Structures are given as C-alpha cells and as structure tokens.
Coordinates of C-alpha atoms in Angstrom, one line a residue:
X75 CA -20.2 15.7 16.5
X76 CA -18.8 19.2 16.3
X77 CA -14.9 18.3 15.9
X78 CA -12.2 19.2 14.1
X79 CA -11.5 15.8 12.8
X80 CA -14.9 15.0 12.1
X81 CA -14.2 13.5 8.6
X82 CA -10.4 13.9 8.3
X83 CA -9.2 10.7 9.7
X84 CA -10.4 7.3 11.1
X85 CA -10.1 8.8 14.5
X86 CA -14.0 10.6 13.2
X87 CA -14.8 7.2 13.3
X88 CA -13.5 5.8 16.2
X89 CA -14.7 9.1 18.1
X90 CA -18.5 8.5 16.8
X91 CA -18.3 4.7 17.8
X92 CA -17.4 5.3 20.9
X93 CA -19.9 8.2 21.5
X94 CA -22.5 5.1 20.4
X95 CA -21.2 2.5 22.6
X96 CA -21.7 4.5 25.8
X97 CA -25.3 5.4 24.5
X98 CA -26.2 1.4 24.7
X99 CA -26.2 1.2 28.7
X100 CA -26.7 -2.7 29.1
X101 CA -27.6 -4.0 26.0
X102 CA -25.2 -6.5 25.1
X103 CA -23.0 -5.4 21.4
X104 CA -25.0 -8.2 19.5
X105 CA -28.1 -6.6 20.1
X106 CA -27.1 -3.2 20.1
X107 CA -25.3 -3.3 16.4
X108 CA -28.6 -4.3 14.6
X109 CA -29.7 -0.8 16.3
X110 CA -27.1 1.3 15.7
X111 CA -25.9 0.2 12.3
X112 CA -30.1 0.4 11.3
X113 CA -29.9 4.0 12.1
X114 CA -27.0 4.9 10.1
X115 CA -28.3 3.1 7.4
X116 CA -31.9 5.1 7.6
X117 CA -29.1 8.4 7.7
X118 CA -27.4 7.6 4.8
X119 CA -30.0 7.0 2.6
X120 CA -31.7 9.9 3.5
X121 CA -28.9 11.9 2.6
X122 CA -28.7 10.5 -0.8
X123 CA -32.1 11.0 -1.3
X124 CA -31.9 14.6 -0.6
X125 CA -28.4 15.3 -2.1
X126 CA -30.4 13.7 -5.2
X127 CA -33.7 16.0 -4.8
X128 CA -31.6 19.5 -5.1
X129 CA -30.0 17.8 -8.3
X130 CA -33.8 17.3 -9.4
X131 CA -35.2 20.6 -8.4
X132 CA -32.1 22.6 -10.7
X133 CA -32.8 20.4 -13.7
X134 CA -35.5 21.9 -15.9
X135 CA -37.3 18.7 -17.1
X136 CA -37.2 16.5 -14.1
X137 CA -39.6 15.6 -11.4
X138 CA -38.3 15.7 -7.9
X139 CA -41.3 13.6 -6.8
X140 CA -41.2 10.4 -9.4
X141 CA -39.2 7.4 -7.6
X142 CA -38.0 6.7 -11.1
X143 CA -35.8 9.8 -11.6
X144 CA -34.0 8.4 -8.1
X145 CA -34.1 5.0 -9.4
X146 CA -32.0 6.1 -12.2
X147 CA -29.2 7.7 -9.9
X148 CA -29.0 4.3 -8.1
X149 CA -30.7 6.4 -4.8
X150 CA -33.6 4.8 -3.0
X151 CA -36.5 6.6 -3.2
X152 CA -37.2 7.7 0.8
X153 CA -41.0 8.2 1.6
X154 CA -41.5 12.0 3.8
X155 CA -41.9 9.3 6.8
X156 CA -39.1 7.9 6.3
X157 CA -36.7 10.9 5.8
X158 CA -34.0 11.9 8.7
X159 CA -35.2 15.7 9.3
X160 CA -38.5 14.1 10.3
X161 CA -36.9 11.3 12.7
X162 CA -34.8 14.0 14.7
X163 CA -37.6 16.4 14.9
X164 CA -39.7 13.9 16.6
X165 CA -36.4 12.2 18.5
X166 CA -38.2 12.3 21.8
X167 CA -41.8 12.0 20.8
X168 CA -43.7 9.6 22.6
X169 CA -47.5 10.0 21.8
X170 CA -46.9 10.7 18.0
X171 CA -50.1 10.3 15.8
X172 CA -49.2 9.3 12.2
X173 CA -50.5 7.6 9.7
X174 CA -48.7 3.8 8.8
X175 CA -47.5 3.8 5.2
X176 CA -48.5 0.3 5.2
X177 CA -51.7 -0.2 6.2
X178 CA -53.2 3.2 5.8
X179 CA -54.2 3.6 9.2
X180 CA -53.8 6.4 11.7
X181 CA -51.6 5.0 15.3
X182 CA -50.0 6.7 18.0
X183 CA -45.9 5.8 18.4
X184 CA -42.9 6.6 20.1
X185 CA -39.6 7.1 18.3
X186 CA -38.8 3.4 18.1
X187 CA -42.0 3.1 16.5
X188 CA -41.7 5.8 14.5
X189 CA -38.4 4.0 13.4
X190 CA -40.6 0.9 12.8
X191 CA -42.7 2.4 10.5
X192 CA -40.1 4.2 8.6
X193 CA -38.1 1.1 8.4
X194 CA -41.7 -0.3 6.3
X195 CA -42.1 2.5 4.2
X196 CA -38.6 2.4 2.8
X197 CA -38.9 -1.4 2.2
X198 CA -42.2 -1.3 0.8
X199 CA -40.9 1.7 -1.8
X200 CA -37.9 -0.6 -2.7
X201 CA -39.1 -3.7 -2.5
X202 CA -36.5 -6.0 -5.2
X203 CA -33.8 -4.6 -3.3
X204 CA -34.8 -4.2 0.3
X205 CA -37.5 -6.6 0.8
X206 CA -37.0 -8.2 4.5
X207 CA -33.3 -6.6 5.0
X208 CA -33.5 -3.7 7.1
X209 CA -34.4 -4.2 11.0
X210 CA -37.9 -3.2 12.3
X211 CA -37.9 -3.9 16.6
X212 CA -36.7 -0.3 17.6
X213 CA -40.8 -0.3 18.9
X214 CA -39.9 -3.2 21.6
X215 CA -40.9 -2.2 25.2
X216 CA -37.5 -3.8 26.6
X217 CA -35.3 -1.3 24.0
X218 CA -34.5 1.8 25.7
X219 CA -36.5 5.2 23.8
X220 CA -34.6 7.6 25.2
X221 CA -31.3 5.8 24.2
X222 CA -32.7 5.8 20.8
X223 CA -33.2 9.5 20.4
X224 CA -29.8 9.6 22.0
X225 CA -28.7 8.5 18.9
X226 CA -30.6 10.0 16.3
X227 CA -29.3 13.0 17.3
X228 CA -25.6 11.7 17.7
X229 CA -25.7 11.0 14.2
X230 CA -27.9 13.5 13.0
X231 CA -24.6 15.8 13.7
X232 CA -22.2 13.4 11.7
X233 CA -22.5 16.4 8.6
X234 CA -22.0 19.3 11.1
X235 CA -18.7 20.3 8.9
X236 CA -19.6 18.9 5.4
X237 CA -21.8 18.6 3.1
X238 CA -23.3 16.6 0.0
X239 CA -20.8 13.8 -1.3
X240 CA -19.0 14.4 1.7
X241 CA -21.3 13.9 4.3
X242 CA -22.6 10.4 2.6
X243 CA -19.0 9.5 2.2
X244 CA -18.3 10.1 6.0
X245 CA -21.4 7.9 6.6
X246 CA -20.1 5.1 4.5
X247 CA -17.2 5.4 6.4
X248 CA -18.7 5.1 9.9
X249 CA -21.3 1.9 9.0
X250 CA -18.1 0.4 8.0
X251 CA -16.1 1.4 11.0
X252 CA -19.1 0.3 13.6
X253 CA -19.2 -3.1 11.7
X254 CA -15.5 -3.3 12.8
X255 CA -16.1 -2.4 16.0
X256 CA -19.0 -4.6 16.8
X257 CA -16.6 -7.8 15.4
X258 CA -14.2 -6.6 18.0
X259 CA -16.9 -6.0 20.9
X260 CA -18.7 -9.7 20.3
X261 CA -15.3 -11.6 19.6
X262 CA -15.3 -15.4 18.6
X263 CA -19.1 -14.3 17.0
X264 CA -18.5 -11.2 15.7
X265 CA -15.7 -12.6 13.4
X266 CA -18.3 -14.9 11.6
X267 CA -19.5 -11.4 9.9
X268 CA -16.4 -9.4 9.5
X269 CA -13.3 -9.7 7.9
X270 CA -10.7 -7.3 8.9
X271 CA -10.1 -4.6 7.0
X272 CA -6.7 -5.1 6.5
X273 CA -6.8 -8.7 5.5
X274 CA -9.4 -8.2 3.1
X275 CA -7.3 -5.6 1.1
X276 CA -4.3 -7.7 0.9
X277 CA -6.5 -9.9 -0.8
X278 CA -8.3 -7.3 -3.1
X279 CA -5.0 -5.8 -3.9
X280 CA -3.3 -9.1 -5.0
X281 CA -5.8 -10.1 -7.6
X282 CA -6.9 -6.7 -9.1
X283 CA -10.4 -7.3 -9.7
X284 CA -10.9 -4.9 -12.2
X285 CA -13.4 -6.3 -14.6
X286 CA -15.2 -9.6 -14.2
X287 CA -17.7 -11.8 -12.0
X288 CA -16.4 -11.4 -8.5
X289 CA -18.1 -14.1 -5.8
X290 CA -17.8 -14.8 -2.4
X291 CA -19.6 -18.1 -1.1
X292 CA -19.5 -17.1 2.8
X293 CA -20.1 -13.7 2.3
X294 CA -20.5 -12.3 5.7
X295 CA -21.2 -8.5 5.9
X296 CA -19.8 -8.3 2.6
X297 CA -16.4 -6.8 3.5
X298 CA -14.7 -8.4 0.4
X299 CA -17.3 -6.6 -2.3
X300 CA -16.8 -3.0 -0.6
X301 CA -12.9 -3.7 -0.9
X302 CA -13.2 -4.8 -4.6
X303 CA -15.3 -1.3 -5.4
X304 CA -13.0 0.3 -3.3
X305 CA -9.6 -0.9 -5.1
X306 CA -11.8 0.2 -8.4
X307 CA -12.2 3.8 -7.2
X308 CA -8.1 4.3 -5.9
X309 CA -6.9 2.4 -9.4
X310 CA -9.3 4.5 -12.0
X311 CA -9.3 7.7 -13.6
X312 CA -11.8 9.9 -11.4
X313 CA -13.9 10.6 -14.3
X314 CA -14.6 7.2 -15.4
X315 CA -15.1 5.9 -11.7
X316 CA -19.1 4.7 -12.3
X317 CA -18.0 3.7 -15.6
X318 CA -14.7 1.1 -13.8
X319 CA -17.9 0.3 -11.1
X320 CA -19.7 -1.0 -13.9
X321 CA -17.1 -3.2 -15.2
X322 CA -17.7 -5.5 -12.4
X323 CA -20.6 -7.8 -11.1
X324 CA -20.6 -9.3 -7.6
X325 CA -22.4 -12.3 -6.5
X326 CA -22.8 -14.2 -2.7
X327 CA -24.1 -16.1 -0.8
X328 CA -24.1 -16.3 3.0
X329 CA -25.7 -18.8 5.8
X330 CA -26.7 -16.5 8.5
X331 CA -30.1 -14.4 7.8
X332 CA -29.2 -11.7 10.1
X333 CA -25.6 -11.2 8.5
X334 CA -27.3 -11.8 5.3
X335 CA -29.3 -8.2 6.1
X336 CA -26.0 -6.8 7.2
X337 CA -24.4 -7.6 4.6
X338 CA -27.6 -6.3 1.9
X339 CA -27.4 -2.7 4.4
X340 CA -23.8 -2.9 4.0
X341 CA -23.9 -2.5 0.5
X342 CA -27.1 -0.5 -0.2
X343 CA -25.1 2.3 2.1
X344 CA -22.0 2.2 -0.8
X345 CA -24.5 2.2 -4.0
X346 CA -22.9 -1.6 -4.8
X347 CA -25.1 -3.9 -6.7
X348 CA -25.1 -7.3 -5.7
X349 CA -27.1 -10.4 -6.3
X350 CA -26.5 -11.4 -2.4
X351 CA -28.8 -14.9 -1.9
X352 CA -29.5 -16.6 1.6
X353 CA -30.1 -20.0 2.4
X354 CA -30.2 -21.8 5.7
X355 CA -28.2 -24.8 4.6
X356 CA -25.3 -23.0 2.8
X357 CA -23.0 -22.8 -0.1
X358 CA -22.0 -26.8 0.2
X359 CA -25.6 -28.4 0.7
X360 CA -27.3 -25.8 -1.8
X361 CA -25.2 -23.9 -3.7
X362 CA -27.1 -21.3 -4.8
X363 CA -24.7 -20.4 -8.1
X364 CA -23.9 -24.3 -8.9
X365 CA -23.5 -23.4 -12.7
X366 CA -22.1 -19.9 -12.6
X367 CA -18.1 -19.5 -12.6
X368 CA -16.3 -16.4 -11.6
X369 CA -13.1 -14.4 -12.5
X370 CA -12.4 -13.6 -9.0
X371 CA -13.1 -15.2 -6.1
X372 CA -12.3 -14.1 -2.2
X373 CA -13.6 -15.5 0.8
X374 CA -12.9 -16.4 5.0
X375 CA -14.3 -19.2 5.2
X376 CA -14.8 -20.5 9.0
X377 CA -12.0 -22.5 10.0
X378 CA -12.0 -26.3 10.4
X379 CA -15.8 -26.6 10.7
X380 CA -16.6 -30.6 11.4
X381 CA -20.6 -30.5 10.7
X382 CA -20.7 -29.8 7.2
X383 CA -20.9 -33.1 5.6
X384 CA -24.1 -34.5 4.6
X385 CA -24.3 -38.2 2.7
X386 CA -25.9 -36.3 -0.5
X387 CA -22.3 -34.9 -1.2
X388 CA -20.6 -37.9 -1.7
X389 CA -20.9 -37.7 -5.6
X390 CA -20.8 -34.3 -5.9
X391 CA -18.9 -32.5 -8.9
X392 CA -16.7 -30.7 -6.9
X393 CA -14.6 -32.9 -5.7
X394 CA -13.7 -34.2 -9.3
X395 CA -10.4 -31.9 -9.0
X396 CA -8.8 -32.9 -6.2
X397 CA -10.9 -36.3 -4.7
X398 CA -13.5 -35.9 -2.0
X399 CA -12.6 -33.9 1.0
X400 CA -12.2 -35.2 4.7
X401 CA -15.8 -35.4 6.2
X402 CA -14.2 -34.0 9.8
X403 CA -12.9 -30.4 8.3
X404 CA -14.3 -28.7 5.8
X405 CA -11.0 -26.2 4.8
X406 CA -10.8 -28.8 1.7
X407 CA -13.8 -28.6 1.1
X408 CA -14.1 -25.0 0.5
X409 CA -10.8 -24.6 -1.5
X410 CA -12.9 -27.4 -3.5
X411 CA -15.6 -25.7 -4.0
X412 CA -13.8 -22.6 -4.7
X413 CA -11.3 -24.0 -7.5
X414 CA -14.6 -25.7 -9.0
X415 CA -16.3 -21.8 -9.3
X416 CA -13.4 -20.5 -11.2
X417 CA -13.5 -19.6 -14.3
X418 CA -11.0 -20.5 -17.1
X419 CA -8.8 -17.8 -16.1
X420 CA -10.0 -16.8 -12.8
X421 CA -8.3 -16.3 -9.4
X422 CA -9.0 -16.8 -6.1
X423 CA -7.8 -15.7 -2.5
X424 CA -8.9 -17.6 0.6
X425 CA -8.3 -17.0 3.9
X426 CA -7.5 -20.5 6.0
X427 CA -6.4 -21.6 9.3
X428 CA -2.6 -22.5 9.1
X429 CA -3.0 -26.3 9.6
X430 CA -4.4 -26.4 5.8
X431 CA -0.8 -26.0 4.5
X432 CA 0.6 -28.5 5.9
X433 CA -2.3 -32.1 7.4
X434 CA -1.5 -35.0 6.7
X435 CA -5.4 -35.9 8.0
X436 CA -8.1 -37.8 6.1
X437 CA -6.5 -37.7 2.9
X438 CA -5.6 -33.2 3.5
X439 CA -1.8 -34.3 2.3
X440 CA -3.5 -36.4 -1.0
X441 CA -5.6 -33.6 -1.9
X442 CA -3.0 -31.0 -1.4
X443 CA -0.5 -33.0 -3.9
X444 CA -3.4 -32.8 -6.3
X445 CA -3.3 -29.0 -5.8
X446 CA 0.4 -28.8 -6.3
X447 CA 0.5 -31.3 -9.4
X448 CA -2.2 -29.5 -11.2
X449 CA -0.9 -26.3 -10.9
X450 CA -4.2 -25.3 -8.8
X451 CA -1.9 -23.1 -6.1
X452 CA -0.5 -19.6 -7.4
X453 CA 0.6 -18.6 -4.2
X454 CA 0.7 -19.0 0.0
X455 CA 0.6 -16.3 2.4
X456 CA 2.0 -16.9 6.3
X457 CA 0.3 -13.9 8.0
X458 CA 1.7 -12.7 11.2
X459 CA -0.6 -13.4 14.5
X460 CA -3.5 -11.7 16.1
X461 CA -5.4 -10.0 12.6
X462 CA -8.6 -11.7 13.7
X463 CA -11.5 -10.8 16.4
X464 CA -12.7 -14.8 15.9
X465 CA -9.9 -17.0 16.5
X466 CA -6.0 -16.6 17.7
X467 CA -5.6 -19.5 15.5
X468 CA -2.6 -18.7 13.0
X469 CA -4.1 -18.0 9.8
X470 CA -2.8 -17.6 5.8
X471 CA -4.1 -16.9 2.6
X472 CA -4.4 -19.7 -0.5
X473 CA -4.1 -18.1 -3.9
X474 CA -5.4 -20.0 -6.6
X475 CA -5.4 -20.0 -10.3
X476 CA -7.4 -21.3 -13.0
X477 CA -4.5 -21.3 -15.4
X478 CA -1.4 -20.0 -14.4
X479 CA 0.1 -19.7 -18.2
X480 CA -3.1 -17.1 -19.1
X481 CA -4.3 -14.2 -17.9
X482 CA -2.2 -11.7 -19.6
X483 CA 1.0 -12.4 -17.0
X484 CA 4.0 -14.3 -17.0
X485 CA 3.5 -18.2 -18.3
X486 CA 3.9 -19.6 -14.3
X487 CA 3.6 -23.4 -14.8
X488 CA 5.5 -25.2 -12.0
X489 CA 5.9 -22.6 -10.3
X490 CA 5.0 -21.1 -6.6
X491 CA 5.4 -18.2 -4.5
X492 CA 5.8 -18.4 -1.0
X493 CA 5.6 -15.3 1.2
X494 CA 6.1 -14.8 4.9
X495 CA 4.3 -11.9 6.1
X496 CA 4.9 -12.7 10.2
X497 CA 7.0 -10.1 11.3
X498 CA 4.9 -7.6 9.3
X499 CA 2.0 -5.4 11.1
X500 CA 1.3 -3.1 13.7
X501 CA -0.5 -3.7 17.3
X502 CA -3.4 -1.5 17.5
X503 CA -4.5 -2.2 20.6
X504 CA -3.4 -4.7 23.4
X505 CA -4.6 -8.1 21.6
X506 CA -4.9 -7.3 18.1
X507 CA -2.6 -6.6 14.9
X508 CA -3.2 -4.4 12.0
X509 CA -1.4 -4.1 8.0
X510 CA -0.8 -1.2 7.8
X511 CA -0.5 0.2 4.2
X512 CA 2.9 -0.2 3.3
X513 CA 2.3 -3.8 4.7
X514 CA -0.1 -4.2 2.0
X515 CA 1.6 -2.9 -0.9
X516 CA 5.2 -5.0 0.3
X517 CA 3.0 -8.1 -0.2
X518 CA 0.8 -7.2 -3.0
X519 CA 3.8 -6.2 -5.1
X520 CA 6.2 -8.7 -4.1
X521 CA 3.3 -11.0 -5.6
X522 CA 2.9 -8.5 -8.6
X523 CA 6.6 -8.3 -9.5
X524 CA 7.0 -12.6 -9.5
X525 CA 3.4 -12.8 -11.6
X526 CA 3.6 -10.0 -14.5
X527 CA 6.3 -10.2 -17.4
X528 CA 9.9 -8.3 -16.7
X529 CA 8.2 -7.8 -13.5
X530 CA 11.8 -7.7 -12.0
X531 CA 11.2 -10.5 -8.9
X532 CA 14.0 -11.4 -6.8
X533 CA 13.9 -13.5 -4.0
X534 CA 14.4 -12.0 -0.5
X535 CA 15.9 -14.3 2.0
X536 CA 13.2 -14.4 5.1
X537 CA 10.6 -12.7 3.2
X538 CA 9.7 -14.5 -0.2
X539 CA 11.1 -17.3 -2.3
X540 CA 9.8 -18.4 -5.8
X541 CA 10.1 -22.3 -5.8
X542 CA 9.5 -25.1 -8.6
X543 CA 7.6 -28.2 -8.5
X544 CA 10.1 -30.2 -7.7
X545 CA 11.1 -28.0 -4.6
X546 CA 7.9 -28.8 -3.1
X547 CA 7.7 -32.2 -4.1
X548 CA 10.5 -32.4 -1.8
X549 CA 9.2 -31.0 1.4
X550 CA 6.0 -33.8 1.0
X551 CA 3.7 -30.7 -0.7
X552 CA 3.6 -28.9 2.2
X553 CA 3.1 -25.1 1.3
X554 CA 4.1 -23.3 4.8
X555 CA 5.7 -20.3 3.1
X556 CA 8.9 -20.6 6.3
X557 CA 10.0 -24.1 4.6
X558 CA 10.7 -22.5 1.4
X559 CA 11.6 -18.7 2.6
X560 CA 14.6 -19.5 4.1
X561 CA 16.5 -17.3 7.0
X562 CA 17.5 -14.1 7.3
X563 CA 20.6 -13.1 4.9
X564 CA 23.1 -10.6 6.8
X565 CA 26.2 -12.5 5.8
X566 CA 27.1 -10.3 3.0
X567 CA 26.8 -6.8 4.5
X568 CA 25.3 -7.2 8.0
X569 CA 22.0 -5.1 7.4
X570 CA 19.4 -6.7 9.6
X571 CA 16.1 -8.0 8.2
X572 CA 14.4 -5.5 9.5
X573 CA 16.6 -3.0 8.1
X574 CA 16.4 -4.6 4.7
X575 CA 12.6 -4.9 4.5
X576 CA 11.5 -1.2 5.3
X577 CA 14.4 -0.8 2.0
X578 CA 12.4 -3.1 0.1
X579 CA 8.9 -1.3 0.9
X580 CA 10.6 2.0 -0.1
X581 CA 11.6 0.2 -3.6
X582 CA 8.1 -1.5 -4.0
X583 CA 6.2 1.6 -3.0
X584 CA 7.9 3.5 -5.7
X585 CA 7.4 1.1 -8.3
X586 CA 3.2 1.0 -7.1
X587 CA 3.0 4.3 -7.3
X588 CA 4.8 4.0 -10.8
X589 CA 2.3 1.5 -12.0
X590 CA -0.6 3.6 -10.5
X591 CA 0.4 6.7 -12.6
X592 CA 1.0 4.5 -15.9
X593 CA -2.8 2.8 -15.1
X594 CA -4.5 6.1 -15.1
X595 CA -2.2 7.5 -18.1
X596 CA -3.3 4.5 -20.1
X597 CA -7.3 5.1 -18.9
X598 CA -7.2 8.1 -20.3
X599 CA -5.4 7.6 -23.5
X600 CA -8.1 4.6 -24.3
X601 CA -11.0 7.3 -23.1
X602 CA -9.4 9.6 -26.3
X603 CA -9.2 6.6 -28.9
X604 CA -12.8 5.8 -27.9
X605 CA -13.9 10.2 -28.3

C-alpha cells in the first residue's frame, strides 16, 4: 500500500481493510476473517522474527539460528518455510514441490497449501503457545488461490514506508482494526468476539490496571487484555515499558474454540502473555480458575442469555454473596461470578444490558439490594445508544469493588457514583456510535476525581451525581444513573448542558494530562532510588 498515510492514522487501516474486503469476492465475512486475519498474523510474526535476526547477527556471541535466543526476546521462532519473503515469492505458485516440515515428505502445493504447511511448521516450532491456534484450510479446493495471493501481496506492502518497530506496530494495528471490521461486517455474531474499541477503554481507563492479576471470564478476541497493555504503555515511562508489562498477568477463559484461536492470534501478534483456557461448557458450568481471584476484572458478557442454568449449580459458591441468580437470565449470574473472583481489593467493570439496573424479575431486585447493602457496587455507567455491532439493546457498565474503604483511595462506604454518558459520542457511520477520546477521559476522570483523596469531585447536574445509601434505598435500589443525575442546571447563568460539558472536558483534560506528567515524574524518581 504505497500511501501517504500508510501508518499515520487509522485511515491506514481502514484503507487496508477495505483493499481486503473487495479481495474476498463471495465469501461470506465469517469465513473470510479466519483468512485474512491468519495472514496477517503469519506477516507479523515474520517480521519479528527478522527484526530479531539483524539484532542476532550484530551481537558477537549470539546465534541467529538457536530458537532459544528468539525465545528469550518473546519472538517465535519462524521456520525458512514459514517466513513471509518465501510466501510472496511463491504467491501464485501452483505446482510447488516442498518438503512438509511435518512429516518429512516431499509434496506438490499451491499457495493455500503452501500456507497450510507454513501454518504447521510455526505450530509445531511453538508448540506450548501455539498448539491448535492458528488456521490451516487455506489448501481447500472451494477457497479461491488467486484471491489468496491477492492478499499476500496486499500485505506484503503494509511496510512499504517503514521499517523495524514500526512496521510490526502498523501490523498490530491493522489485525486489530480487521477484527473491528469483521464485528461490524457479521453483526449480531460478530459482537460475540469483539468489544468495541471505545467501550473497552472506558473500562481500562477507569480501573488503572497497573499491576495485578487481570481476568476476563468471556474473553472473546481478547479486546480487554490488548487495552490493559495498552493503558500500561501510554501511563509508563518509555524506558521501563517491558518492565510496567511485566507487572501484570492476564488470565481467560472463553466458550467458542474458534474465538478462543482469535483471541490466542490476537495476542501472540502484541507479544502479551496470557494463560487463555477453552472449554465447551463455559465459565459457569466449569470454571476453569474456580480458586484463583483477581485484582482486576473486565468483561461483556452476552446479554440476558436464558440457557445457562444447569441443576449442578444450585449449591454453588458463588451465589453465597448475593443468593442464587434467576435461572431465566444469566446478567446476575455473571456479576455473581465476577464479585466471587475478586480479590480483597479488586475491581471490576462489566458491560450489561440496561434492564440489569433496574428488574424487578426472579428475585434481579433482591439480589441487587444485596449489591447495594454490601457495598458490592462502586459505580453505574448509562452509555449513550448504538456502541455495539451485536445488539441495539441499551447497554451500561457495573463497576464493582471488593472493598471500597482500601485500595489506596478515598474510604467510599455508602457511597455510589452515578454517571450518564448518553448524550456523549460521535456517529461514525450511519448506525453506529463511537467515544471519542475526550469522551473517555470526561468519564474516566469524573470517576477518578469522586474515587481518589482531595480528588476535587463535584456533582454536575445531568452528567454525574455522588449518592449515599440511603438515596438509593429510596428509589427501591434501582441504579439507572438518570434517577440520581438529575436535569440539566441552566437556572443560574443560562449556559446550556452542552455548553457546560465541553467546559468540563477542557478542566478534566487538563487535570489528566496533570496526573499523567506527575505518574511518569514519580516512575522515574523510584527508577533513581532503586540505581
């Protein structure tokens, strides 16, 4: 892709997606994204690998051809099969004699094949991490060859205008952007794997995972974890960046074996290190980290599923909190589940269909009184409309706390935020909404400024409103942040809501940028006690 923006914006991205898309003639999106997103993959492993080999062939004592020195760099070792030069010098073969990795025997391929056997030879070579992930049916006599050298050398040119970091960066960029796309191309399915974008960092931004256990029991394509490591590298000091990395450990589970893979290719392409675990019957029936707790938990659970109950739950531990959730809708049962996973100081965000703040069904009201009494709920997000490619159901995000007096913030017993984030965000296209940044940070640091100590909080008619116990004893625990909020003040000098919130943006943006500065200054003061 020989453009000027190639790299310098998202519209690189959206430029190289839809390039891809018209590649895929007839093939319907769900097909055609285990194809596409395989081949970046393959490309962006194959530039670390050979960003990592020059480092190898300067250094006196190392040996550009032992796995192990790639191992230790966190790059996968790529066999010569296997590397990216050789699959767009042979784009178009057909009649290709090679010899299989695997079984050691000579066969003729095509490129999908070739693809195939490359696919192998990369698994085989990294077996604990990329045993049974990565797709291997480009070979298939129904999938298109010339479409697939079509596209090896569409993205063979994604480093036409950059080089080393930068090119794998770009790449990183694009899987992510095509997993968007594909959500938004498939719809009600595609939303089972992907979170947007926006949503997720709302999320990330709001609890600060910087250190700690961070889980995800529904983990889809693992949006939440590549947010997390994401929030690490934009709040640390560059120079201790793999060190911050470190800090954290991520752990998931997810349902669906083909997500499952998208979600292990998702994260091999970043360099994150997860212990991601499948199961067919999922995180309520066999919860694969039943005595592991977590400092940070975020996750989109599917809204209002009504098949998840089985007879063998009736008993089950993590209900103790709150009493057993309704049989018919399983919202409860996650925020159950959740609460239950948290450590003794751990937080959680959660992203649920609007109807959890406020049934009265199958014992939803009881349970939520529980929540309120025990101090469970931190704080409840009303997101504005259209965010998700799944549903057009209203959504909002649950905040909850282990222990709302620790943590290092303000003692915040009895107490709740409520935020109304409707009017905020952006139409992107003609059915769907985006946060933009400032979005983000209005909301983050609203929730930052009522949490921390002297954090300066005030309540913003419309917007936000911190409320006691009691208040929400009196509206019959429902937590719909628009009960509490209140309407629009004008009275005293006529400025218009709108008018007032891009003010308060301004403000908060200042003060994140404040507290940004002051987090690297204090990095790298501690980095000079510990020389």
């Amino acid at each position: 892709m020989a453009n000027e923006s190639n790299g310098s914006d998202l519209q690189f991205e959206a430029e190289l997606f839809k390039a891809a898309d018209k590649l895929r003639g007839n093939l319907e999106p769900s097909e055609y994204k285990h194809v596409a997103l395989g081949l970046i993959f393959l490309k962006y492993i194959s530039e670390a690998f050979e960003a990592q080999r020059v480092k190898l062939e300067q250094e006196e004592y190392a040996d550009p051809e032992d796995p192990e020195e790639y191992l230790a760099a966190r790059v996968f070792w790529v066999p010569e099969i296997a590397r990216w030069s050789y699959l767009k010098d042979n784009a178009r073969a057909r009649d290709l004699k090679i010899t299989d990795p695997v079984t050691g025997k000579e066969k003729k391929v095509d490129i999908g094949g070739l693809i195939d056997v490359a696919m192998e030879a990369i698994e085989k070579a990294n077996a604990t991490t990329l045993k049974g992930v990565l797709p291997k049916d480009y070979g298939r006599p129904a999938l298109d060859k010339e479409m697939i050298g079509d596209l090896v050398e569409l993205f063979s040119d994604v480093t036409m205008h950059t080089e080393g970091e930068k090119s794998r960066d770009l790449l990183g960029r694009a899987y992510e952007y095509f997993l968007s796309g594909f959500a938004g191309a498939e719809g009600r399915r595609g939303g089972e794997f992907f979170t947007p974008r926006s949503v997720v960092r709302v999320m990330v931004e709001m609890l600060e995972p910087y250190q700690g256990r961070v889980y995800d029991p529904c983990c889809g394509s693992g949006g939440m974890f590549v947010q997390s490591e994401k929030f690490i590298e934009d709040h640390s000091d560059q120079r201790d960046i793999e060190a911050a990395k470190r800090r954290i450990s991520i752990y998931g589970q997810e349902r669906n074996h083909t997500t499952w893979k998208l979600c292990k290719m998702n994260l091999a392409v970043r360099g994150i290190d997860a212990d991601i675990r499948w199961n067919n019957e999922g995180s309520f029936i066999r919860d694969e980290f039943s005595n592991t707790y977590f400092d940070f938990i975020l996750a989109n659970p599917p809204f209002n599923v009504s098949d998840w109950w089985r007879e063998s739950l009736a008993e089950d531990v993590r209900w103790e909190a709150f009493g057993t959730p309704p049989q018919g809708n399983a919202n409860y049962a996650w925020l159950s589940h959740i609460y239950h996973h948290l450590a003794p100081r751990g937080t959680a965000g959660v992203v649920l269909a609007n109807g959890s703040m406020s049934s009265q069904q199958s014992g939803e009201g009881e349970m939520r009184r529980q929540m309120v009494e025990k101090d469970a709920v931190d704080c409840m997000v009303a997101l504005p409309g259209q965010l998700f490619y799944s549903t057009q159901i209203p959504a909002c995000l649950w905040f909850l706390a282990k222990d709302k007096s620790a943590n290092g913030h303000r003692d915040r017993r009895g107490e709740f935020l409520f935020i109304d984030a409707r009017k905020l965000g952006t139409m992107v296209d003609r059915t769907r909404r985006e946060l933009d940044p400032k979005d983000i940070e209005v909301i983050a640091t609203t929730y930052h400024s009522w949490r921390n100590k002297d954090g300066g909080y005030q309540d913003v008619p419309g917007f936000c409103k911190s409320a006691r116990k009691e208040d929400v004893a009196k509206h019959g625990y429902v937590l719909t942040p628009g009960r509490y909020v209140g309407a629009e003040d004008a009275e005293d000098d006529g400025v218009k809501f709108e008018e007032r919130l891009v003010q308060l943006r301004e403000t908060l943006s200042r003060q994140f940028s404040d507290a940004r500065s002051l987090e690297i200054q204090i990095a790298k003061n501690l980095l000079r006690v510990v020389e």
